[in-house]
Short mmCIF file of C-alpha atoms and ligand atoms in Angstrom, two decimals:
data_model
loop_
_atom_site.label_atom_id
_atom_site.label_comp_id
_atom_site.label_asym_id
_atom_site.label_seq_id
_atom_site.Cartn_x
_atom_site.Cartn_y
_atom_site.Cartn_z
CA MET Q 245 -33.82 -18.02 -41.47
CA GLU Q 246 -33.80 -21.24 -39.45
CA SER Q 247 -35.05 -21.24 -35.91
CA LEU Q 248 -32.71 -20.05 -33.18
CA ALA Q 249 -32.71 -23.51 -31.61
CA THR Q 250 -31.49 -25.24 -34.77
CA THR Q 251 -28.83 -22.63 -35.35
CA THR Q 252 -27.57 -22.94 -31.78
CA PHE Q 253 -27.52 -26.71 -32.18
CA ASP Q 254 -25.48 -26.32 -35.38
CA ALA Q 255 -23.16 -23.94 -33.58
CA ILE Q 256 -22.46 -26.43 -30.81
CA LYS Q 257 -21.96 -29.18 -33.37
CA LEU Q 258 -19.47 -26.95 -35.17
CA LEU Q 259 -17.49 -26.37 -32.00
CA LEU Q 260 -17.50 -30.01 -30.96
CA SER Q 261 -16.55 -31.26 -34.40
CA GLY Q 262 -13.26 -29.40 -33.98
CA ASP Q 263 -13.80 -27.42 -37.17
CA PRO Q 264 -10.26 -26.18 -37.96
CA GLU Q 265 -11.34 -22.80 -39.31
CA ILE Q 266 -13.31 -21.88 -36.24
CA TRP Q 267 -10.65 -23.07 -33.82
CA THR Q 268 -7.95 -21.17 -35.70
CA ILE Q 269 -10.03 -18.01 -35.31
CA ILE Q 270 -10.39 -18.68 -31.58
CA GLY Q 271 -6.66 -19.35 -31.26
CA ILE Q 272 -5.75 -16.10 -33.03
CA SER Q 273 -8.10 -14.13 -30.79
CA PHE Q 274 -6.61 -15.44 -27.58
CA GLN Q 275 -3.06 -15.19 -28.81
CA ILE Q 276 -3.36 -11.55 -29.84
CA SER Q 277 -5.29 -10.39 -26.80
CA THR Q 278 -3.06 -12.26 -24.37
CA THR Q 279 0.05 -10.77 -25.95
CA ALA Q 280 -1.46 -7.30 -25.73
CA ILE Q 281 -2.41 -7.69 -22.05
CA VAL Q 282 0.94 -9.15 -21.07
CA ILE Q 283 2.77 -6.24 -22.69
CA ALA Q 284 0.44 -3.53 -21.35
CA MET Q 285 0.10 -4.97 -17.84
CA VAL Q 286 3.46 -4.15 -16.25
CA PRO Q 287 3.81 -0.50 -17.25
CA ALA Q 288 0.11 0.17 -16.69
CA VAL Q 289 0.06 -1.26 -13.17
CA LEU Q 290 3.26 0.59 -12.28
CA LEU Q 291 1.72 3.80 -13.56
CA GLY Q 292 -1.47 3.18 -11.59
CA PHE Q 293 0.68 2.61 -8.52
CA VAL Q 294 2.69 5.79 -8.99
CA LEU Q 295 -0.49 7.80 -9.60
CA ALA Q 296 -1.96 6.48 -6.36
CA TYR Q 297 0.98 6.98 -4.00
CA TYR Q 298 3.20 9.71 -5.39
CA SER Q 299 2.36 13.30 -6.06
CA PHE Q 300 4.14 15.11 -8.86
CA PRO Q 301 3.25 17.85 -11.29
CA GLY Q 302 0.87 16.56 -13.95
CA ARG Q 303 -0.49 13.75 -11.83
CA ARG Q 304 -4.07 15.00 -11.88
CA PHE Q 305 -3.85 15.56 -15.60
CA LEU Q 306 -2.70 11.97 -16.18
CA VAL Q 307 -5.52 10.56 -14.05
CA ALA Q 308 -8.06 12.63 -16.00
CA PHE Q 309 -6.40 11.69 -19.28
CA PHE Q 310 -6.62 7.94 -18.72
CA ASN Q 311 -10.16 8.19 -17.44
CA THR Q 312 -11.10 10.03 -20.62
CA MET Q 313 -9.32 7.42 -22.72
CA LEU Q 314 -11.66 4.81 -21.22
CA ALA Q 315 -14.55 6.39 -23.05
CA VAL Q 316 -12.82 6.67 -26.43
CA PRO Q 317 -14.54 4.23 -28.83
CA ALA Q 318 -12.44 1.40 -30.22
CA VAL Q 319 -13.04 2.56 -33.80
CA VAL Q 320 -11.46 5.89 -33.01
CA VAL Q 321 -8.40 4.15 -31.58
CA GLY Q 322 -8.38 1.94 -34.67
CA LEU Q 323 -8.66 4.92 -36.97
CA THR Q 324 -5.86 6.81 -35.26
CA LEU Q 325 -3.49 3.87 -35.40
CA TYR Q 326 -4.57 3.19 -38.98
CA VAL Q 327 -3.50 6.68 -39.97
CA ILE Q 328 -0.20 6.30 -38.14
CA LEU Q 329 0.56 2.88 -39.62
CA SER Q 330 -0.76 3.43 -43.15
CA ARG Q 331 1.74 3.76 -45.96
CA GLN Q 332 1.74 7.57 -45.85
CA GLY Q 333 1.67 7.66 -42.07
CA PRO Q 334 4.64 8.40 -39.80
CA LEU Q 335 5.27 4.69 -39.17
CA GLY Q 336 4.30 3.60 -42.67
CA ASP Q 337 7.77 2.23 -43.38
CA TRP Q 338 7.31 -0.42 -40.75
CA LYS Q 339 4.62 -2.04 -42.94
CA LEU Q 340 2.57 -3.09 -39.95
CA LEU Q 341 -0.93 -2.43 -41.22
CA PHE Q 342 -3.05 -5.60 -41.56
CA THR Q 343 -0.69 -7.66 -39.43
CA GLN Q 344 -1.13 -9.30 -36.07
CA THR Q 345 1.37 -6.80 -34.68
CA ALA Q 346 -0.95 -3.96 -35.67
CA MET Q 347 -3.81 -5.70 -33.87
CA VAL Q 348 -1.65 -6.17 -30.79
CA LEU Q 349 -0.76 -2.46 -30.88
CA GLY Q 350 -4.43 -1.56 -31.15
CA GLN Q 351 -5.37 -3.79 -28.24
CA ILE Q 352 -2.51 -2.45 -26.11
CA THR Q 353 -3.80 1.06 -26.76
CA LEU Q 354 -7.31 -0.02 -25.81
CA SER Q 355 -6.38 -1.94 -22.67
CA PHE Q 356 -3.76 0.44 -21.30
CA PRO Q 357 -6.17 3.13 -20.02
CA ILE Q 358 -8.43 0.51 -18.43
CA LEU Q 359 -5.48 -1.08 -16.69
CA VAL Q 360 -4.12 2.26 -15.49
CA ALA Q 361 -7.48 3.61 -14.31
CA MET Q 362 -8.54 0.39 -12.59
CA SER Q 363 -5.19 -0.36 -10.97
CA HIS Q 364 -5.03 3.25 -9.81
CA ALA Q 365 -8.45 2.72 -8.23
CA ALA Q 366 -7.27 -0.57 -6.76
CA PHE Q 367 -4.26 1.02 -5.09
CA GLN Q 368 -6.37 3.91 -3.93
CA SER Q 369 -8.83 1.51 -2.33
CA THR Q 370 -6.25 0.70 0.29
CA GLU Q 371 -5.53 3.56 2.60
CA LEU Q 372 -2.33 5.55 2.49
CA ARG Q 373 -1.67 3.88 5.84
CA ALA Q 374 -1.19 0.58 4.00
CA TRP Q 375 1.56 1.97 1.81
CA ASP Q 376 3.24 3.75 4.72
CA THR Q 377 3.10 0.54 6.74
CA ALA Q 378 4.52 -1.52 3.89
CA LYS Q 379 7.40 0.95 3.57
CA THR Q 380 8.00 0.93 7.31
CA LEU Q 381 8.16 -2.86 7.42
CA SER Q 382 10.32 -3.34 4.34
CA SER Q 383 13.98 -2.73 3.88
CA SER Q 384 13.47 -1.95 0.19
CA ILE Q 385 10.87 -0.22 -1.95
CA ALA Q 386 10.63 -3.36 -4.09
CA LYS Q 387 9.53 -5.42 -1.11
CA ALA Q 388 7.03 -2.76 -0.04
CA PHE Q 389 5.64 -2.77 -3.58
CA PHE Q 390 5.26 -6.54 -3.47
CA ILE Q 391 3.36 -6.35 -0.15
CA ILE Q 392 0.97 -3.74 -1.56
CA MET Q 393 0.50 -5.70 -4.80
CA ARG Q 394 -0.51 -8.72 -2.79
CA GLU Q 395 -2.90 -6.58 -0.75
CA VAL Q 396 -4.75 -5.39 -3.85
CA ARG Q 397 -4.42 -8.58 -5.89
CA PHE Q 398 -8.16 -9.11 -6.33
CA PRO Q 399 -9.01 -5.63 -7.62
CA LEU Q 400 -5.90 -5.90 -9.81
CA LEU Q 401 -7.10 -9.20 -11.22
CA GLY Q 402 -10.45 -7.52 -11.77
CA ALA Q 403 -8.67 -4.83 -13.78
CA LEU Q 404 -6.92 -7.46 -15.90
CA LEU Q 405 -10.19 -9.26 -16.58
CA ALA Q 406 -12.03 -6.08 -17.48
CA ALA Q 407 -9.25 -5.07 -19.87
CA TYR Q 408 -9.10 -8.56 -21.38
CA GLY Q 409 -12.85 -8.59 -21.77
CA ARG Q 410 -12.76 -5.31 -23.63
CA ILE Q 411 -10.07 -6.21 -26.14
CA ILE Q 412 -11.07 -9.77 -26.91
CA ALA Q 413 -14.60 -8.76 -27.83
CA GLU Q 414 -13.75 -5.55 -29.65
CA VAL Q 415 -14.47 -5.33 -33.41
CA GLY Q 416 -13.62 -1.82 -34.59
CA ALA Q 417 -9.88 -1.60 -34.07
CA SER Q 418 -9.23 -5.24 -34.96
CA MET Q 419 -11.11 -4.89 -38.21
CA MET Q 420 -9.35 -1.71 -39.28
CA LEU Q 421 -5.84 -2.69 -38.18
CA GLY Q 422 -5.93 -6.41 -38.92
CA GLY Q 423 -8.07 -6.43 -42.04
CA ASN Q 424 -9.90 -9.64 -41.11
CA ILE Q 425 -7.60 -11.95 -43.08
CA LEU Q 426 -8.52 -15.62 -42.66
CA ASN Q 427 -6.01 -17.69 -40.67
CA TYR Q 428 -4.00 -14.60 -39.89
CA THR Q 429 -5.87 -11.62 -38.50
CA ARG Q 430 -9.43 -12.88 -38.34
CA ASN Q 431 -10.36 -13.11 -34.68
CA ILE Q 432 -13.60 -13.91 -32.90
CA PRO Q 433 -15.31 -10.49 -33.12
CA THR Q 434 -14.32 -9.76 -36.72
CA ALA Q 435 -15.38 -13.28 -37.73
CA ILE Q 436 -18.74 -12.85 -36.04
CA ALA Q 437 -19.27 -9.56 -37.88
CA LEU Q 438 -18.35 -11.11 -41.21
CA GLU Q 439 -20.24 -14.40 -40.92
CA THR Q 440 -23.35 -12.66 -39.67
CA SER Q 441 -23.30 -10.25 -42.60
CA LYS Q 442 -23.05 -13.29 -44.88
CA GLY Q 443 -25.99 -14.90 -43.10
CA ASP Q 444 -23.96 -17.74 -41.54
CA PHE Q 445 -25.35 -17.49 -38.06
CA ALA Q 446 -24.12 -20.86 -36.81
CA GLN Q 447 -20.47 -19.84 -36.85
CA GLY Q 448 -21.30 -16.46 -35.31
CA ILE Q 449 -23.22 -18.11 -32.50
CA ALA Q 450 -20.47 -20.69 -31.96
CA LEU Q 451 -17.93 -17.91 -31.51
CA GLY Q 452 -20.36 -16.00 -29.33
CA ILE Q 453 -20.69 -19.05 -27.09
CA ILE Q 454 -16.92 -19.14 -26.68
CA LEU Q 455 -16.79 -15.46 -25.67
CA VAL Q 456 -19.63 -15.76 -23.21
CA SER Q 457 -18.31 -18.96 -21.61
CA MET Q 458 -14.90 -17.39 -21.25
CA ALA Q 459 -16.37 -14.32 -19.57
CA PHE Q 460 -18.37 -16.57 -17.28
CA LEU Q 461 -15.41 -18.78 -16.33
CA LEU Q 462 -13.10 -15.83 -15.65
CA THR Q 463 -15.66 -14.03 -13.53
CA MET Q 464 -16.46 -17.20 -11.60
CA GLY Q 465 -12.77 -17.87 -11.11
CA LEU Q 466 -12.23 -14.41 -9.68
CA HIS Q 467 -15.22 -14.87 -7.41
CA VAL Q 468 -13.97 -18.18 -6.03
CA MET Q 469 -10.49 -16.78 -5.39
CA GLN Q 470 -11.90 -13.71 -3.71
CA GLY Q 471 -13.97 -15.94 -1.47
CA LYS Q 472 -10.86 -17.82 -0.43
CA GLY Q 473 -9.16 -14.53 0.33
CA THR Q 474 -11.69 -13.32 2.83
CA VAL Q 475 -13.18 -16.33 4.60
CA VAL Q 476 -11.45 -17.13 7.88
CA HIS Q 477 -10.38 -20.65 8.64
CA ASP Q 478 -9.91 -20.80 12.35
CA MET A 267 22.90 -0.31 3.90
CA ILE A 268 23.30 3.04 5.61
CA SER A 269 22.13 3.28 9.17
CA ILE A 270 22.55 5.45 12.19
CA THR A 271 24.95 4.64 14.97
CA ARG A 272 23.40 3.16 18.07
CA PRO A 273 22.49 4.11 20.67
CA VAL A 274 21.04 7.06 18.83
CA HIS A 275 21.37 10.64 19.84
CA LEU A 276 19.55 12.93 17.47
CA THR A 277 18.80 16.60 17.96
CA TYR A 278 15.98 18.23 16.01
CA LYS A 279 15.95 22.00 15.76
CA ASN A 280 13.52 24.49 14.37
CA ILE A 281 10.87 22.08 13.14
CA VAL A 282 8.18 24.08 11.35
CA LYS A 283 5.10 22.58 9.74
CA THR A 284 2.13 24.20 8.07
CA TYR A 285 -0.75 22.48 6.31
CA GLY A 286 -2.28 23.98 3.20
CA LYS A 287 -0.96 26.64 0.89
CA GLY A 288 -1.07 30.43 0.62
CA ASN A 289 -3.80 32.21 2.55
CA HIS A 290 -5.32 28.96 3.72
CA SER A 291 -2.14 27.67 5.31
CA LYS A 292 -2.33 26.76 8.95
CA LEU A 293 0.68 26.73 11.22
CA ILE A 294 0.70 23.46 13.17
CA LEU A 295 4.24 23.33 14.52
CA SER A 296 6.41 26.39 14.99
CA ASP A 297 10.02 26.12 16.04
CA ILE A 298 9.98 22.79 17.84
CA GLU A 299 13.23 21.59 19.31
CA LEU A 300 13.75 18.15 20.78
CA GLN A 301 16.19 15.34 21.37
CA ILE A 302 15.97 11.62 20.89
CA LYS A 303 18.22 9.37 22.92
CA GLY A 304 18.57 5.63 22.84
CA GLY A 305 17.10 3.81 25.84
CA GLU A 306 14.93 6.74 26.86
CA CYS A 307 11.21 7.22 26.58
CA THR A 308 9.61 10.58 25.84
CA LEU A 309 5.91 11.24 26.09
CA ILE A 310 4.39 13.97 23.91
CA THR A 311 1.14 15.21 25.34
CA GLY A 312 -1.28 17.92 24.31
CA LYS A 313 -4.92 18.29 23.52
CA ASN A 314 -6.59 16.96 20.36
CA GLY A 315 -5.30 18.71 17.30
CA SER A 316 -2.20 20.09 19.01
CA GLY A 317 0.05 18.43 16.45
CA LYS A 318 1.30 15.30 18.23
CA SER A 319 0.72 12.99 15.28
CA THR A 320 2.14 15.57 12.89
CA LEU A 321 5.34 15.77 14.94
CA LEU A 322 5.73 12.00 15.16
CA ARG A 323 5.14 11.57 11.44
CA ILE A 324 7.82 14.16 10.72
CA ILE A 325 10.33 12.42 12.98
CA GLY A 326 9.37 9.14 11.32
CA GLY A 327 10.16 10.59 7.90
CA LEU A 328 6.58 10.10 6.66
CA LEU A 329 5.72 13.79 6.49
CA ARG A 330 7.91 16.53 5.14
CA PRO A 331 8.30 19.57 7.41
CA ASN A 332 8.59 23.09 6.01
CA LYS A 333 11.80 23.45 7.93
CA ALA A 334 13.92 21.28 10.18
CA THR A 335 17.54 20.82 11.09
CA ILE A 336 18.65 17.46 12.36
CA GLU A 337 21.96 16.86 14.04
CA THR A 338 23.46 13.46 14.67
CA GLY A 339 26.26 14.76 16.85
CA LEU A 340 28.69 14.37 13.99
CA ILE A 341 26.89 16.00 11.11
CA THR A 342 23.90 18.19 10.34
CA LEU A 343 21.38 16.66 7.98
CA ASN A 344 18.90 18.13 5.58
CA TRP A 345 15.53 16.48 5.17
CA LYS A 346 16.44 14.27 2.24
CA LYS A 347 19.58 12.95 3.88
CA TYR A 348 17.69 12.42 7.10
CA ARG A 349 15.01 10.37 5.35
CA ASN A 350 17.58 8.16 3.72
CA LEU A 351 19.51 7.72 6.90
CA ILE A 352 16.59 6.67 9.08
CA LYS A 353 14.77 4.47 6.56
CA ASN A 354 15.53 1.28 8.40
CA ASP A 355 16.08 2.70 11.84
CA VAL A 356 13.02 4.71 12.69
CA MET A 357 9.64 3.06 12.86
CA TYR A 358 6.28 4.81 13.24
CA LEU A 359 3.31 2.84 14.58
CA TYR A 360 -0.19 4.06 13.90
CA GLN A 361 -2.81 4.27 16.60
CA GLU A 362 -4.70 1.66 14.64
CA PRO A 363 -1.98 -0.36 12.97
CA TYR A 364 -2.76 -1.46 9.45
CA MET A 365 -3.07 -5.22 9.09
CA PHE A 366 -2.47 -6.72 5.69
CA ASP A 367 -4.72 -9.40 4.25
CA GLY A 368 -3.47 -12.72 5.62
CA THR A 369 -2.73 -14.34 8.94
CA VAL A 370 -0.95 -12.77 11.88
CA ARG A 371 2.05 -14.91 11.02
CA LYS A 372 2.04 -13.57 7.46
CA ASN A 373 1.90 -10.00 8.74
CA LEU A 374 4.87 -10.65 11.00
CA SER A 375 6.85 -12.27 8.21
CA TYR A 376 6.68 -8.97 6.29
CA ALA A 377 8.89 -7.45 8.96
CA LEU A 378 11.61 -10.06 8.53
CA HIS A 379 14.92 -8.93 7.27
CA LYS A 380 16.18 -11.04 4.37
CA ASP A 381 18.89 -12.71 6.41
CA GLN A 382 16.66 -13.23 9.42
CA ALA A 383 15.49 -16.80 9.96
CA LYS A 384 11.80 -17.70 9.73
CA GLU A 385 11.93 -18.93 13.33
CA ALA A 386 12.21 -15.31 14.41
CA VAL A 387 8.49 -15.01 13.69
CA ASP A 388 7.75 -17.70 16.27
CA LYS A 389 9.85 -15.86 18.82
CA ALA A 390 8.05 -12.62 18.03
CA LEU A 391 4.66 -14.32 18.42
CA LYS A 392 5.75 -15.63 21.78
CA TRP A 393 7.17 -12.29 22.87
CA ALA A 394 3.90 -10.50 22.13
CA GLU A 395 1.77 -13.36 23.53
CA LEU A 396 0.11 -13.88 20.19
CA GLU A 397 0.84 -17.57 19.67
CA HIS A 398 -2.83 -18.51 19.93
CA ARG A 399 -3.61 -15.96 17.23
CA SER A 400 -0.85 -16.88 14.79
CA ASN A 401 -3.20 -18.32 12.14
CA THR A 402 -6.02 -15.82 12.54
CA GLN A 403 -6.81 -13.41 9.72
CA ALA A 404 -5.08 -10.26 11.01
CA LYS A 405 -7.80 -7.92 9.76
CA PHE A 406 -10.19 -9.46 12.29
CA LEU A 407 -8.08 -8.81 15.37
CA SER A 408 -9.15 -6.50 18.17
CA GLY A 409 -7.50 -3.10 18.52
CA GLY A 410 -5.27 -4.28 21.35
CA GLU A 411 -4.20 -7.39 19.45
CA ARG A 412 -3.38 -5.34 16.37
CA GLN A 413 -1.23 -3.10 18.47
CA ARG A 414 0.63 -6.18 19.73
CA VAL A 415 1.12 -7.41 16.15
CA ALA A 416 2.61 -4.02 15.29
CA LEU A 417 4.86 -4.18 18.35
CA ALA A 418 5.96 -7.68 17.38
CA GLN A 419 6.81 -6.37 13.91
CA ALA A 420 8.84 -3.63 15.53
CA TRP A 421 10.51 -6.23 17.74
CA LEU A 422 11.60 -8.07 14.59
CA LYS A 423 12.87 -4.88 12.95
CA GLN A 424 14.63 -3.63 16.09
CA PRO A 425 14.52 0.04 15.08
CA ALA A 426 16.80 2.52 16.81
CA VAL A 427 13.81 4.82 17.29
CA LEU A 428 10.25 3.64 17.82
CA LEU A 429 7.47 6.19 17.45
CA LEU A 430 4.04 5.31 18.82
CA ASP A 431 0.91 7.32 18.14
CA GLU A 432 -1.63 6.86 20.93
CA PRO A 433 -0.77 3.19 21.26
CA THR A 434 -3.18 2.52 24.10
CA ALA A 435 -5.96 4.98 23.38
CA ASN A 436 -8.74 2.38 23.30
CA MET A 437 -7.27 -0.15 25.69
CA ASP A 438 -8.40 -1.31 29.07
CA THR A 439 -6.01 -1.10 32.01
CA LYS A 440 -4.80 -4.65 31.62
CA SER A 441 -3.91 -4.33 27.94
CA ARG A 442 -2.31 -0.99 28.61
CA LYS A 443 -0.09 -2.52 31.24
CA ARG A 444 0.84 -5.32 28.88
CA THR A 445 1.77 -2.80 26.20
CA GLU A 446 3.87 -0.90 28.73
CA ASP A 447 5.70 -4.09 29.61
CA LEU A 448 6.43 -4.79 25.95
CA LEU A 449 7.61 -1.23 25.47
CA SER A 450 9.94 -1.39 28.42
CA THR A 451 11.79 -4.31 26.78
CA PHE A 452 12.48 -2.00 23.83
CA LYS A 453 13.85 0.60 26.21
CA GLU A 454 16.08 -1.93 27.86
CA SER A 455 17.55 -2.95 24.54
CA GLY A 456 18.50 0.67 23.83
CA THR A 457 15.64 1.74 21.56
CA ALA A 458 14.53 5.34 21.87
CA LEU A 459 10.77 5.60 22.40
CA TYR A 460 8.60 8.55 21.49
CA ILE A 461 4.97 8.19 22.46
CA ALA A 462 2.12 10.55 21.64
CA SER A 463 -0.68 10.52 24.16
CA HIS A 464 -3.40 12.99 25.01
CA ASP A 465 -3.25 11.73 28.61
CA PRO A 466 -0.09 12.88 30.43
CA ASN A 467 -0.47 10.11 32.99
CA HIS A 468 -0.21 7.19 30.63
CA PHE A 469 3.09 5.29 30.54
CA HIS A 470 4.28 6.86 33.76
CA ARG A 471 6.21 3.71 34.65
CA ILE A 472 8.48 4.06 31.62
CA THR A 473 8.45 7.76 30.74
CA ASN A 474 11.73 9.63 31.24
CA HIS A 475 10.73 12.92 29.68
CA ARG A 476 7.43 14.57 29.03
CA LEU A 477 6.68 17.36 26.58
CA LEU A 478 3.48 19.37 26.47
CA LEU A 479 2.52 20.62 23.04
CA ASP A 480 0.23 23.60 22.65
CA GLU A 481 -0.36 26.08 19.84
CA GLY A 482 2.50 24.61 17.87
CA ARG A 483 5.08 24.97 20.61
CA ILE A 484 6.47 22.91 23.43
CA VAL A 485 5.14 24.82 26.39
CA GLN A 486 6.30 22.53 29.17
CA THR A 487 9.14 20.05 29.52
CA ASP A 488 9.56 17.60 32.38
CA THR A 489 12.83 15.75 32.22
CA ASN A 490 14.31 12.82 34.08
CA LEU A 491 10.98 11.87 35.56
CA LEU A 492 12.03 8.37 36.49
CA ASN A 493 15.14 9.47 38.37
CA GLU A 494 13.19 12.11 40.25
CA SER A 495 10.60 9.61 41.31
CA ALA A 496 13.32 7.26 42.48
CA GLN A 497 14.69 10.15 44.51
CA ASN A 498 11.29 10.85 45.96
CA ILE A 499 10.81 7.26 46.98
CA LYS A 500 14.08 7.33 48.88
CA ASP A 501 13.29 10.62 50.60
CA LYS A 502 9.77 9.84 51.68
CA SER A 503 9.96 6.16 52.18
CA ASP A 504 6.92 5.90 54.49
CA ASN A 505 4.24 6.50 51.90
CA ASN A 506 6.27 6.30 48.75
CA ILE A 507 3.52 4.93 46.60
CA THR A 508 1.19 7.88 47.02
CA VAL A 509 4.05 10.26 46.47
CA LEU A 510 5.07 8.48 43.33
CA SER A 511 1.63 8.59 41.79
CA LYS A 512 1.12 12.24 42.77
CA GLN A 513 4.47 13.20 41.40
CA ILE A 514 3.57 11.84 38.04
CA SER A 515 -0.05 12.78 37.72
N1 ATP H 663 -3.21 16.37 6.10
C1 ATP H 663 -3.68 17.44 6.76
N2 ATP H 663 -4.11 18.52 6.10
C2 ATP H 663 -4.56 19.61 6.75
N3 ATP H 663 -4.63 19.72 8.09
C3 ATP H 663 -4.22 18.66 8.82
C4 ATP H 663 -3.73 17.47 8.20
N4 ATP H 663 -3.39 16.60 9.17
C5 ATP H 663 -3.67 17.22 10.34
N5 ATP H 663 -4.16 18.45 10.14
C6 ATP H 663 -4.52 19.43 11.19
O1 ATP H 663 -3.38 19.67 11.98
C7 ATP H 663 -3.70 19.77 13.33
C8 ATP H 663 -2.86 18.81 14.14
O2 ATP H 663 -3.21 17.47 13.81
P1 ATP H 663 -2.58 16.22 14.53
O3 ATP H 663 -3.23 15.03 13.97
O4 ATP H 663 -1.11 16.30 14.43
O5 ATP H 663 -3.00 16.46 16.03
P2 ATP H 663 -2.94 15.46 17.27
O6 ATP H 663 -2.30 16.21 18.36
O7 ATP H 663 -2.34 14.19 16.86
O8 ATP H 663 -4.47 15.27 17.60
P3 ATP H 663 -5.21 14.00 18.24
O9 ATP H 663 -4.99 14.07 19.71
O10 ATP H 663 -6.64 14.23 17.90
O11 ATP H 663 -4.66 12.77 17.60
C9 ATP H 663 -5.19 19.52 13.43
O12 ATP H 663 -5.83 20.76 13.53
C10 ATP H 663 -5.54 18.86 12.12
O13 ATP H 663 -6.84 19.22 11.73
MG1 MG H 664 -3.05 12.21 16.68
#
């Protein structure tokens, strides 16, 4: 095995050279995870909101359920969906296994509980007084909801980032549901797993660099925005 | 949009409220009856824990009572109908009003009705003497300033009924007087005011009626306080000021 320094150097060279295979993998990763988040986001945040401000039978159960779902390993989610989507499964006729759609479904299932649990926590972090005040000030529930959303925008963004971070770096479900097909369902984590097992560390490290830089940029971005939100300019 | 006819005249009968369930339930309000009339100010007094906030939150539609009958003069309402009816007409202000992230101006703009012009915010700032604070982060305001922001929001909404929970509890005399002045402009424009205060002497310049709450009931009612004091001033014109303050305290 070459030294870590040489491999890292090769990895950077690979990225900078615009290697089409590696950039296709990166593109697929972002495309699938972004689709999943965009689809999961709206219902999950609404659910988190309802769980925080409305009481109804089964509310506690739902909160516990989504918090438990957080701890379910990605492979288990992958396995469950695999069984459902496989030819003999209930949705076998849809022929979705080993497609990007299957990966999107897997990532929606993985991100949904995170989004619900974290947006629930975000809404809970403001007092009930905030929601009552928003309702008092607004002539419609929609406007009150908008005011509250704005109030918790940073924790909500945090929820989105955490969910995105989980699904874009997750191997188990993507591997089982997508099948790691080059130029179609091979994304960053499944590529890293494959290349590393073949001994091609340079590509693995290149993809790793992309994941880490993305995490860094997103976290920094959130930090900067949060700073702007709280510093007074008088 | 449904709304109640103004000036309002609402009668509440048999308000009952317990907290908790089963054996642990605690009766907070039993059989309260009261009236709300446009242009009049009622002070609810009573010691800590007597249920003042609970009562105001019920009237404001924020807290569901176990029982209550509400009459508008024309019809009798159940709770659900009442809540729908008052949504845009009854406003409850917290002792420590909640300020949303953003400037004072931003907070006021939340109270704007969709066909109300943006300039209304400037008028509201002026009305509450908050112009110098318009671009300050609202979360950093003092208690008295927050209260004025909340009053300015109410001024923009022009509710038929304004409910205030200990609005001047932590204020010095000067701020309290300023709040009273702002409140009296609501009265003049026909808004019904209901103020909770543990001190029966607060707001004596604007209070028409005073209710004393104890053990879940209204144990004392003083009505038409302002007219009586006017009468007293006429009768004993030599030292009217002392009489006036004694009468009220
Ligand atoms: N959500 C609640 N659950 C259970 N008990 C409550 C709740 N809210 C209030 N209480 C109880 O009800 C009683 C009346 O409370 P309330 O806040 O209405 O009194 P108050 O007259 O406003 O008191 P204060 O002068 O301290 O503001 C108190 O004993 C309080 O502990
Ligand atoms: Mg109180």
